[in-house]
């Protein structure tokens, strides 16, 4: 029985065409890589013969980056164990994305196998106003080109008619393909431009926008501008709702101070719950504004362009663009970012991405940054239009990204040394973000944040309140009550370690529960300073308390510490699961602690030297 193989890029409609030709039942998806197994079926040819049709995994080239892509390469090369080489190839091409899909056709043509092209989804191209000269494309490629619409079963008979005479009995030796992707891509673009008689308005607008978004000069400037605008908005737009939330927490503390007697229960509610958890909840507006921008960029299709731009930078430190999506995910939380690194096929590349993911500024750091910036950085304009606080926040995020790139550069040249594979990415069409999807995304993130505030942050804060409240100071004690408590003794024990970098014992104490989640450090500071104050001080926000107890040098050192701070316990646990042991989580904790300590110390001593 002759054998024909369906081959093509992901999302070319290959599986739909396979179902239409063979009548098989199979899952059809729209995401790259959905075809993960070998699927075969029987195809009735016009001359009465029956051929076996195999649906190979989607791939962008014959240089495999995953086991699935290796199967496709080995099948068409005739080197797949237990399989015979196909007698002919049906290359499935997306008619709406001819420029990118033709490159793989040119690479397949070099194999020397009998071949035809299924110009699939031709109806979508025509609806968009794109007209393709099929006869000329066939002439240039030197093989039949059949327009098809798999989901409507258009062009199937013509395809089978062209395939039948090419299923020869005698095998043809495979020729190793050329591997110069750039040359093939250039040739594909020339052919696509030649045979495309007219292009749809949508495609033209997309290409015009990409001319700016992907430009070597304007593209990075646009990306930096969008990110900078995002951080300016985080402070500018959130000021009013944050102030309302802070006043609400202070009002509740005042009401409890009036209604309840002065005992441990009132202290638990006021100092533990409201002083700690309330100090974190007020940052909900900033987190929602940050994710509003991120969701809009994702849904508009721009985030993929950003990954393309960042690929150039990441290649210089030994990573490729596949690491960009896991690292972007780490801006929300390092845990989904580390799990998303499973899409990276090269083991050393994946391990490097896991190790640097905690350096991306996760949303848990935002409350830490925001409260210190609000306390010590003046809210004044810079150059007339920019806000100094937003500028500092932007700088902290940039510092995290730069730190991650430096760490990746060092890791790829030492413990994770290896080759960097090439990277191909298909650009989605630009589209307006759907308000409903944006709303759902914000709701999910708000719920997750409040869930953490009511879970791990509340538990950690109450535990810290208990450690800071007992034992009580003895009769006639003259020192602050905190110094007699268990938490005070822990802080005193840690203080010598952190004193050289400008941290007092309250900060040293807050770093311990901050291992549960980074934002717990804020609630811990709120609880500790609340216990040290009188009831009248409950109306005083944590920002005011920090101003009276920290120097500017200490505040800047605290910010530098959290740019590189060791990750939370949950991140360590996920890293252990993804790396199969505790060796790499221990390494991650160690190098991040060293970076945070050195950065905080350098920042503190430079600030002191400058008189801060």
Coordinates of C-alpha atoms in Angstrom, one line a residue:
X1 CA 0.0 0.0 0.0
X2 CA 1.5 3.3 -1.0
X3 CA 2.2 5.8 1.8
X4 CA 1.6 9.5 1.8
X5 CA 2.5 12.0 4.6
X6 CA 0.7 15.2 5.5
X7 CA 3.3 17.7 6.6
X8 CA 3.1 21.4 7.5
X9 CA 3.5 24.1 10.0
X10 CA 1.3 24.1 13.2
X11 CA -2.1 25.7 12.6
X12 CA -2.1 25.0 8.9
X13 CA -5.3 22.9 9.1
X14 CA -3.4 19.7 8.6
X15 CA -5.4 17.6 11.0
X16 CA -8.7 18.9 9.6
X17 CA -7.5 17.9 6.1
X18 CA -6.5 14.5 7.3
X19 CA -10.0 14.0 8.8
X20 CA -11.6 15.1 5.6
X21 CA -9.5 12.9 3.4
X22 CA -9.7 9.7 5.5
X23 CA -12.9 10.1 7.5
X24 CA -11.0 9.4 10.7
X25 CA -12.1 10.7 14.1
X26 CA -9.4 12.9 15.7
X27 CA -9.1 15.9 17.9
X28 CA -8.8 19.2 16.0
X29 CA -7.2 22.2 17.7
X30 CA -6.0 25.7 16.9
X31 CA -2.8 25.7 18.9
X32 CA 0.6 25.0 17.7
X33 CA 1.8 21.5 18.5
X34 CA -1.7 20.0 19.0
X35 CA -0.8 17.0 16.8
X36 CA 1.4 15.0 19.1
X37 CA 1.0 11.4 17.9
X38 CA 1.3 9.6 14.6
X39 CA -2.2 9.3 13.0
X40 CA -2.9 7.3 9.9
X41 CA -5.9 6.5 7.8
X42 CA -6.9 4.9 4.5
X43 CA -7.3 7.2 1.5
X44 CA -9.3 6.1 -1.6
X45 CA -7.5 7.3 -4.8
X46 CA -9.3 8.0 -8.1
X47 CA -7.6 5.1 -9.8
X48 CA -9.1 2.6 -7.4
X49 CA -6.1 2.1 -5.2
X50 CA -6.1 2.6 -1.4
X51 CA -3.2 4.6 0.1
X52 CA -2.2 5.0 3.7
X53 CA -2.2 8.6 4.8
X54 CA -0.2 9.6 7.8
X55 CA -0.6 12.9 9.7
X56 CA 2.7 14.0 11.0
X57 CA 3.2 16.4 13.9
X58 CA 3.4 20.1 13.0
X59 CA 6.8 21.7 12.7
X60 CA 8.4 24.8 11.3
X61 CA 11.5 23.1 9.9
X62 CA 13.4 19.9 9.6
X63 CA 15.6 21.0 12.5
X64 CA 13.7 19.4 15.4
X65 CA 13.3 21.1 18.8
X66 CA 11.1 18.5 20.4
X67 CA 10.5 14.8 20.2
X68 CA 7.4 15.4 18.1
X69 CA 9.2 17.5 15.5
X70 CA 12.0 14.8 15.5
X71 CA 9.4 12.2 14.4
X72 CA 8.4 14.4 11.5
X73 CA 12.0 14.9 10.4
X74 CA 12.8 11.2 10.8
X75 CA 9.7 10.1 8.9
X76 CA 10.3 12.3 5.8
X77 CA 14.0 11.4 5.9
X78 CA 13.3 7.7 6.1
X79 CA 15.2 7.2 9.4
X80 CA 12.3 6.7 11.8
X81 CA 12.7 3.3 13.5
X82 CA 9.9 0.9 12.6
X83 CA 8.5 3.1 9.8
X84 CA 8.9 3.3 6.1
X85 CA 9.6 6.4 4.2
X86 CA 6.6 8.0 2.6
X87 CA 6.2 7.7 -1.2
X88 CA 4.9 11.2 -1.5
X89 CA 4.4 14.3 0.7
X90 CA 1.3 16.6 0.9
X91 CA 2.6 19.9 2.2
X92 CA -0.3 21.7 3.9
X93 CA 0.0 25.5 3.7
X94 CA -2.1 28.3 5.3
X95 CA -3.1 30.5 2.5
X96 CA -3.5 33.5 4.9
X97 CA 0.1 33.2 6.0
X98 CA 1.9 32.3 2.7
X99 CA 5.1 34.1 3.4
X100 CA 5.9 32.0 6.5
X101 CA 4.6 28.7 5.5
X102 CA 6.3 28.5 2.1
X103 CA 9.7 28.4 3.8
X104 CA 9.0 24.9 5.1
X105 CA 7.7 23.9 1.6
X106 CA 11.0 24.9 0.1
X107 CA 12.9 22.9 2.7
X108 CA 10.8 19.8 2.1
X109 CA 11.3 20.2 -1.7
X110 CA 15.0 19.6 -1.2
X111 CA 14.3 16.1 0.0
X112 CA 13.5 15.0 -3.6
X113 CA 10.3 13.2 -2.8
X114 CA 7.2 13.5 -5.0
X115 CA 5.2 16.4 -3.5
X116 CA 2.1 18.4 -3.8
X117 CA 0.9 21.5 -2.0
X118 CA -2.5 21.8 -0.3
X119 CA -3.2 25.6 -0.2
X120 CA -5.6 25.3 2.7
X121 CA -7.9 27.9 4.2
X122 CA -8.1 29.6 0.8
X123 CA -11.7 30.8 1.7
X124 CA -10.3 32.9 4.6
X125 CA -7.7 34.5 2.4
X126 CA -10.3 35.4 -0.2
X127 CA -12.7 36.7 2.5
X128 CA -9.8 39.0 3.6
X129 CA -9.4 40.2 0.0
X130 CA -6.2 38.3 -0.6
X131 CA -5.8 36.8 -4.1
X132 CA -3.2 34.2 -5.0
X133 CA -2.0 33.2 -8.5
X134 CA -2.2 29.5 -7.9
X135 CA -1.0 28.5 -11.4
X136 CA 2.1 30.7 -11.0
X137 CA 2.8 29.4 -7.6
X138 CA 2.7 25.8 -8.9
X139 CA 5.0 26.8 -11.8
X140 CA 7.6 28.4 -9.4
X141 CA 7.5 25.5 -7.0
X142 CA 7.6 22.9 -9.7
X143 CA 4.7 20.9 -8.2
X144 CA 0.9 20.8 -8.2
X145 CA -0.8 23.4 -5.9
X146 CA -4.4 22.6 -5.0
X147 CA -6.6 25.2 -3.2
X148 CA -8.5 23.4 -0.4
X149 CA -10.9 24.2 2.5
X150 CA -10.6 21.2 4.7
X151 CA -13.5 22.1 7.0
X152 CA -15.9 22.4 4.0
X153 CA -14.3 19.5 2.1
X154 CA -13.4 21.7 -0.8
X155 CA -10.6 20.6 -3.1
X156 CA -10.4 17.1 -1.8
X157 CA -11.1 15.3 -5.1
X158 CA -8.6 17.5 -6.9
X159 CA -6.0 16.8 -4.2
X160 CA -6.5 13.0 -4.4
X161 CA -6.3 13.2 -8.2
X162 CA -2.9 15.0 -8.1
X163 CA -1.6 12.7 -5.4
X164 CA -2.4 9.4 -7.2
X165 CA 0.2 9.5 -10.0
X166 CA 2.9 10.6 -7.5
X167 CA 2.6 7.6 -5.3
X168 CA 5.2 5.6 -7.2
X169 CA 6.3 2.2 -6.2
X170 CA 10.1 2.8 -6.5
X171 CA 11.6 4.7 -3.5
X172 CA 13.6 7.8 -4.1
X173 CA 16.7 8.3 -1.9
X174 CA 16.3 11.3 0.5
X175 CA 18.7 14.2 0.2
X176 CA 19.7 16.0 3.4
X177 CA 18.0 19.4 3.3
X178 CA 19.7 22.7 3.5
X179 CA 19.7 24.2 7.0
X180 CA 20.1 27.9 6.2
X181 CA 16.7 29.1 7.4
X182 CA 17.4 32.8 6.6
X183 CA 18.0 32.0 2.9
X184 CA 14.9 29.8 2.7
X185 CA 12.8 32.5 4.4
X186 CA 14.1 35.1 2.0
X187 CA 13.2 32.9 -1.0
X188 CA 9.8 32.2 0.4
X189 CA 9.0 35.9 0.8
X190 CA 10.0 36.6 -2.8
X191 CA 7.8 33.8 -4.0
X192 CA 4.9 34.9 -1.8
X193 CA 5.1 38.5 -3.0
X194 CA 5.3 37.3 -6.6
X195 CA 2.2 35.2 -6.6
X196 CA 0.0 37.4 -4.3
X197 CA -2.0 39.5 -6.6
X198 CA -3.7 41.5 -3.9
X199 CA -3.7 41.6 -0.1
X200 CA -6.5 42.1 2.3
X201 CA -6.8 45.3 4.2
X202 CA -6.4 43.5 7.5
X203 CA -3.1 41.9 6.4
X204 CA -1.8 45.3 5.1
X205 CA -2.6 47.0 8.4
X206 CA -1.0 44.2 10.3
X207 CA 2.2 44.5 8.2
X208 CA 2.2 48.3 8.6
X209 CA 2.0 48.0 12.4
X210 CA 4.7 45.3 12.5
X211 CA 6.8 47.7 10.5
X212 CA 6.9 49.8 13.6
X213 CA 6.5 47.2 16.4
X214 CA 9.3 45.0 15.0
X215 CA 11.6 47.7 13.7
X216 CA 15.2 47.2 15.0
X217 CA 15.1 50.8 16.4
X218 CA 11.5 51.8 16.9
X219 CA 10.4 48.4 18.1
X220 CA 12.5 48.5 21.3
X221 CA 11.6 52.2 21.9
X222 CA 7.9 51.4 21.6
X223 CA 8.3 48.4 24.0
X224 CA 10.1 50.5 26.6
X225 CA 7.6 53.3 26.2
X226 CA 4.6 50.9 26.8
X227 CA 6.2 49.4 29.9
X228 CA 7.2 52.8 31.2
X229 CA 3.6 54.0 30.7
X230 CA 2.3 51.0 32.5
X231 CA 4.4 51.7 35.6
X232 CA 3.5 55.4 35.6
X233 CA -0.2 54.4 35.5
X234 CA 0.3 52.0 38.4
X235 CA 1.0 55.0 40.7
X236 CA -1.0 57.7 39.1
X237 CA -4.3 55.9 38.7
X238 CA -4.2 54.0 41.9
X239 CA -3.7 56.9 44.3
X240 CA -7.3 57.6 45.0
X241 CA -8.6 54.0 45.5
X242 CA -5.6 53.1 47.6
X243 CA -6.1 56.2 49.8
X244 CA -9.8 55.1 50.3
X245 CA -8.8 51.6 51.3
X246 CA -6.2 52.9 53.7
X247 CA -8.7 55.2 55.4
X248 CA -11.1 52.3 55.6
X249 CA -8.6 50.1 57.4
X250 CA -7.7 52.9 59.8
X251 CA -11.5 53.6 60.4
X252 CA -12.0 49.9 61.3
X253 CA -9.0 50.0 63.7
X254 CA -10.4 53.1 65.4
X255 CA -13.8 51.5 65.8
X256 CA -12.4 48.3 67.3
X257 CA -10.3 50.5 69.7
X258 CA -13.5 52.1 70.8
X259 CA -15.8 49.1 71.0
X260 CA -13.5 46.4 72.5
X261 CA -11.7 46.5 75.9
X262 CA -7.9 46.7 75.9
X263 CA -7.0 43.0 75.9
X264 CA -5.2 40.4 73.7
X265 CA -8.2 39.9 71.4
X266 CA -8.3 43.6 70.5
X267 CA -4.6 43.5 69.9
X268 CA -5.0 40.5 67.7
X269 CA -7.7 42.2 65.5
X270 CA -6.1 45.6 65.4
X271 CA -2.4 44.8 65.4
X272 CA -2.4 41.3 63.8
X273 CA -5.2 41.2 61.3
X274 CA -5.9 44.8 60.3
X275 CA -2.3 46.0 60.9
X276 CA -0.9 43.2 58.9
X277 CA -3.4 42.1 56.3
X278 CA -4.8 45.6 55.9
X279 CA -1.3 46.9 55.0
X280 CA -1.3 44.5 52.0
X281 CA -4.9 44.8 50.8
X282 CA -4.5 48.5 50.1
X283 CA -2.3 47.6 47.2
X284 CA -5.0 45.8 45.3
X285 CA -5.7 48.8 42.9
X286 CA -2.1 48.9 41.8
X287 CA -2.0 45.1 41.1
X288 CA -5.2 45.4 39.1
X289 CA -3.9 48.3 37.0
X290 CA -0.7 46.4 36.3
X291 CA -2.6 43.3 35.1
X292 CA -5.0 45.4 33.1
X293 CA -2.1 46.5 31.0
X294 CA -0.6 43.0 30.8
X295 CA -3.9 41.5 29.7
X296 CA -4.4 44.2 27.0
X297 CA -1.0 43.6 25.6
X298 CA -1.5 39.8 25.5
X299 CA -5.0 40.0 23.9
X300 CA -3.9 42.5 21.3
X301 CA -1.2 40.2 20.0
X302 CA 1.6 42.6 20.9
X303 CA 3.1 40.3 23.6
X304 CA 4.2 37.9 20.9
X305 CA 6.0 40.8 19.1
X306 CA 7.6 41.7 22.4
X307 CA 8.9 38.1 22.6
X308 CA 10.3 38.5 19.1
X309 CA 12.1 41.7 20.1
X310 CA 13.4 40.2 23.3
X311 CA 14.8 37.2 21.4
X312 CA 17.6 39.3 20.2
X313 CA 18.6 40.4 23.7
X314 CA 18.1 36.9 25.2
X315 CA 20.3 35.3 22.5
X316 CA 23.2 37.3 23.8
X317 CA 23.0 35.7 27.2
X318 CA 22.5 32.2 25.9
X319 CA 18.7 32.0 25.9
X320 CA 16.2 32.1 23.1
X321 CA 12.7 33.6 22.6
X322 CA 11.0 30.5 24.0
X323 CA 12.1 31.6 27.4
X324 CA 10.3 34.9 27.1
X325 CA 6.8 33.6 27.8
X326 CA 7.8 31.8 31.0
X327 CA 9.7 34.9 32.2
X328 CA 6.7 37.1 31.3
X329 CA 4.5 34.8 33.3
X330 CA 6.8 35.2 36.2
X331 CA 5.8 38.9 36.5
X332 CA 2.6 37.6 37.9
X333 CA 4.2 34.8 40.0
X334 CA 7.3 32.7 39.6
X335 CA 5.4 29.4 40.0
X336 CA 3.4 29.5 36.7
X337 CA 6.5 30.9 35.0
X338 CA 8.6 27.9 36.1
X339 CA 5.8 25.5 35.1
X340 CA 5.6 27.2 31.7
X341 CA 9.2 26.5 31.1
X342 CA 8.2 22.9 30.1
X343 CA 7.7 24.3 26.6
X344 CA 11.5 24.7 26.3
X345 CA 12.9 21.6 24.8
X346 CA 16.6 22.0 25.4
X347 CA 17.2 20.8 29.1
X348 CA 20.0 23.3 29.9
X349 CA 18.0 26.1 28.4
X350 CA 15.0 25.1 30.5
X351 CA 17.0 24.8 33.7
X352 CA 18.5 28.3 33.2
X353 CA 15.0 29.7 32.7
X354 CA 13.8 28.1 35.9
X355 CA 16.7 29.4 37.9
X356 CA 16.3 33.0 36.8
X357 CA 12.5 33.1 36.8
X358 CA 12.4 34.3 40.5
X359 CA 14.3 37.4 39.4
X360 CA 11.3 38.6 37.4
X361 CA 9.4 41.1 39.6
X362 CA 6.4 39.1 40.7
X363 CA 3.2 40.8 41.8
X364 CA 4.0 39.9 45.5
X365 CA 6.9 42.3 45.3
X366 CA 4.7 45.2 44.3
X367 CA 3.3 45.9 47.8
X368 CA 6.9 46.0 49.1
X369 CA 8.1 48.4 46.4
X370 CA 5.0 50.5 46.7
X371 CA 5.1 51.1 50.4
X372 CA 8.8 52.0 50.5
X373 CA 8.5 54.2 47.5
X374 CA 5.5 56.0 48.9
X375 CA 7.3 56.5 52.2
X376 CA 10.7 57.8 50.9
X377 CA 10.4 58.8 47.3
X378 CA 8.9 62.3 46.8
X379 CA 5.8 62.4 44.6
X380 CA 7.1 65.1 42.3
X381 CA 7.2 65.5 38.5
X382 CA 10.3 64.8 36.4
X383 CA 10.9 66.7 33.2
X384 CA 7.4 68.1 33.6
X385 CA 5.3 65.1 32.7
X386 CA 6.9 62.0 34.4
X387 CA 6.4 61.1 38.0
X388 CA 9.4 60.3 40.2
X389 CA 7.7 57.5 42.0
X390 CA 6.7 55.7 38.8
X391 CA 10.2 56.3 37.5
X392 CA 11.7 54.5 40.5
X393 CA 9.2 51.6 40.2
X394 CA 10.1 51.3 36.5
X395 CA 13.8 51.2 37.5
X396 CA 13.2 48.4 40.0
X397 CA 11.5 46.3 37.4
X398 CA 14.3 47.0 34.9
X399 CA 16.9 46.1 37.6
X400 CA 15.2 42.7 38.0
X401 CA 15.2 42.0 34.3
X402 CA 18.9 43.1 34.0
X403 CA 19.8 40.9 37.0
X404 CA 18.0 38.0 35.3
X405 CA 19.9 38.5 32.1
X406 CA 23.3 38.8 33.9
X407 CA 22.5 35.6 35.9
X408 CA 21.5 33.8 32.7
X409 CA 24.7 34.9 31.0
X410 CA 26.8 33.6 34.0
X411 CA 24.8 30.3 34.3
X412 CA 25.0 29.5 30.6
X413 CA 28.8 29.8 30.7
X414 CA 29.2 27.7 33.9
X415 CA 26.7 25.3 35.5
X416 CA 24.2 25.2 32.6
X417 CA 26.6 25.5 29.7
X418 CA 25.2 24.2 26.4
X419 CA 24.1 25.1 22.9
X420 CA 21.3 27.6 22.2
X421 CA 18.7 26.4 19.7
X422 CA 17.2 28.6 17.1
X423 CA 13.7 30.0 17.6
X424 CA 10.8 30.4 15.2
X425 CA 7.6 32.2 16.1
X426 CA 4.4 32.8 14.2
X427 CA 2.9 36.3 14.7
X428 CA -0.9 36.3 15.5
X429 CA -3.1 39.0 13.9
X430 CA -3.6 42.2 15.8
X431 CA -7.0 42.5 17.5
X432 CA -8.8 44.7 20.0
X433 CA -8.9 43.2 23.5
X434 CA -12.3 41.9 24.5
X435 CA -13.7 43.9 27.5
X436 CA -15.4 40.7 28.8
X437 CA -12.1 38.7 28.8
X438 CA -10.2 41.6 30.4
X439 CA -12.9 41.8 33.1
X440 CA -12.7 38.0 33.8
X441 CA -8.9 38.1 33.9
X442 CA -8.9 41.0 36.4
X443 CA -11.6 39.3 38.5
X444 CA -9.5 36.1 38.7
X445 CA -6.4 38.0 39.7
X446 CA -8.2 40.1 42.3
X447 CA -9.7 36.9 43.8
X448 CA -6.3 35.2 43.8
X449 CA -4.8 38.2 45.6
X450 CA -7.5 38.4 48.2
X451 CA -7.3 34.6 48.6
X452 CA -3.6 34.9 49.5
X453 CA -4.4 37.8 51.9
X454 CA -7.0 35.7 53.6
X455 CA -4.8 32.6 53.6
X456 CA -1.1 32.5 53.9
X457 CA -0.7 36.2 54.7
X458 CA -3.3 36.1 57.4
X459 CA -1.8 33.0 59.0
X460 CA 1.7 34.3 58.8
X461 CA 0.6 37.7 60.3
X462 CA -1.3 36.1 63.2
X463 CA 1.6 33.8 63.9
X464 CA 4.0 36.7 63.9
X465 CA 1.6 38.7 66.1
X466 CA 1.7 35.8 68.6
X467 CA 5.5 35.6 68.6
X468 CA 5.7 39.3 69.0
X469 CA 3.2 39.5 71.9
X470 CA 4.5 36.8 74.2
X471 CA 6.1 36.6 76.6
X472 CA 5.0 39.8 78.1
X473 CA 7.6 42.2 79.5
X474 CA 8.4 41.8 83.3
X475 CA 7.2 44.3 85.9
X476 CA 9.3 47.5 85.7
X477 CA 10.6 46.8 82.3
X478 CA 12.0 49.9 80.6
X479 CA 12.7 48.6 77.1
X480 CA 10.0 48.2 74.3
X481 CA 7.7 45.2 74.9
X482 CA 8.8 43.6 71.5
X483 CA 12.3 43.1 72.8
X484 CA 11.1 40.6 75.5
X485 CA 9.0 38.5 73.0
X486 CA 10.1 35.5 71.0
X487 CA 10.0 37.5 67.8
X488 CA 12.1 40.2 69.4
X489 CA 14.8 37.6 70.3
X490 CA 14.7 36.1 66.8
X491 CA 15.1 39.6 65.4
X492 CA 18.0 40.3 67.8
X493 CA 19.7 37.0 66.7
X494 CA 19.4 37.9 63.0
X495 CA 20.3 41.5 63.3
X496 CA 24.1 41.0 63.3
X497 CA 23.8 39.2 60.0
X498 CA 21.8 42.1 58.4
X499 CA 23.2 45.1 60.3
X500 CA 26.2 45.5 57.8
X501 CA 23.6 46.1 55.0
X502 CA 21.6 48.7 57.0
X503 CA 18.8 46.5 58.3
X504 CA 17.5 46.8 61.9
X505 CA 16.1 43.9 63.9
X506 CA 12.5 44.8 62.8
X507 CA 13.5 44.4 59.1
X508 CA 15.5 41.2 59.9
X509 CA 12.4 39.8 61.7
X510 CA 10.1 40.7 58.8
X511 CA 12.3 38.8 56.3
X512 CA 11.6 35.5 58.0
X513 CA 7.8 35.4 57.4
X514 CA 8.5 37.0 54.1
X515 CA 9.8 33.6 53.0
X516 CA 6.2 32.4 53.0
X517 CA 5.2 35.1 50.5
X518 CA 7.1 38.2 49.7
X519 CA 4.2 40.6 50.5
X520 CA 4.0 39.1 54.0
X521 CA 7.1 41.2 54.7
X522 CA 4.8 44.3 54.5
X523 CA 2.2 42.8 56.8
X524 CA 5.0 41.7 59.2
X525 CA 6.3 45.3 59.4
X526 CA 2.7 46.5 59.9
X527 CA 2.2 44.1 62.8
X528 CA 5.6 44.8 64.4
X529 CA 5.3 48.6 64.3
X530 CA 1.7 48.4 65.3
X531 CA 2.6 46.5 68.4
X532 CA 5.2 49.1 69.2
X533 CA 2.7 52.0 69.0
X534 CA -0.2 53.2 71.1
X535 CA -3.8 52.9 70.1
X536 CA -3.7 56.5 68.9
X537 CA -1.1 55.4 66.3
X538 CA -3.5 52.9 64.6
X539 CA -4.8 55.7 62.4
X540 CA -1.2 56.3 61.3
X541 CA -0.5 54.5 58.1
X542 CA 2.5 52.2 57.8
X543 CA 4.1 54.7 55.4
X544 CA 4.3 57.3 58.2
X545 CA 5.7 54.8 60.7
X546 CA 8.5 53.8 58.3
X547 CA 9.5 57.4 57.7
X548 CA 10.1 57.9 61.4
X549 CA 12.1 54.7 61.9
X550 CA 14.2 54.2 58.7
X551 CA 16.8 56.2 57.0
X552 CA 16.8 56.8 53.3
X553 CA 19.9 54.6 52.9
X554 CA 18.1 51.7 54.7
X555 CA 15.0 52.2 52.5
X556 CA 17.0 52.0 49.3
X557 CA 18.9 49.0 50.6
X558 CA 15.5 47.3 51.4
X559 CA 14.4 47.9 47.8
X560 CA 17.6 46.5 46.4
X561 CA 17.2 43.4 48.6
X562 CA 13.8 42.7 47.2
X563 CA 14.9 43.1 43.6
X564 CA 17.0 39.9 44.1
X565 CA 15.4 38.5 47.3
X566 CA 15.4 34.7 47.7
X567 CA 12.1 33.2 46.4
X568 CA 9.2 32.0 48.6
X569 CA 8.9 28.5 49.9
X570 CA 6.2 27.6 47.3
X571 CA 8.6 28.5 44.5
X572 CA 11.3 26.3 46.0
X573 CA 8.9 23.4 46.1
X574 CA 7.8 23.8 42.5
X575 CA 11.5 24.1 41.5
X576 CA 12.2 20.8 43.3
X577 CA 9.4 19.1 41.4
X578 CA 10.5 20.4 38.0
X579 CA 14.2 19.6 38.5
X580 CA 13.6 16.3 40.3
X581 CA 15.6 17.0 43.5
X582 CA 16.6 19.6 46.1
X583 CA 20.1 20.3 44.6
X584 CA 18.9 23.0 42.2
X585 CA 16.4 24.7 44.6
X586 CA 19.3 24.9 47.1
X587 CA 21.5 26.4 44.5
X588 CA 18.8 28.8 43.5
X589 CA 18.3 30.0 47.1
X590 CA 22.0 30.4 47.7
X591 CA 22.8 32.5 44.6
X592 CA 19.8 34.7 45.0
X593 CA 20.6 35.3 48.7
X594 CA 24.1 36.2 47.7
X595 CA 22.9 38.6 45.0
X596 CA 20.4 40.2 47.3
X597 CA 22.9 40.7 50.1
X598 CA 25.6 42.2 47.9
X599 CA 23.1 44.5 46.1
X600 CA 21.5 45.7 49.4
X601 CA 24.9 46.2 51.0
X602 CA 26.3 48.1 48.0
X603 CA 23.2 50.3 47.9
X604 CA 23.3 51.1 51.6
X605 CA 27.0 52.0 51.8
X606 CA 26.9 54.1 48.6
X607 CA 23.8 55.9 49.9
X608 CA 25.5 56.6 53.3
X609 CA 28.6 57.8 51.4
X610 CA 26.4 60.2 49.5
X611 CA 24.9 61.5 52.8
X612 CA 21.4 59.8 52.4

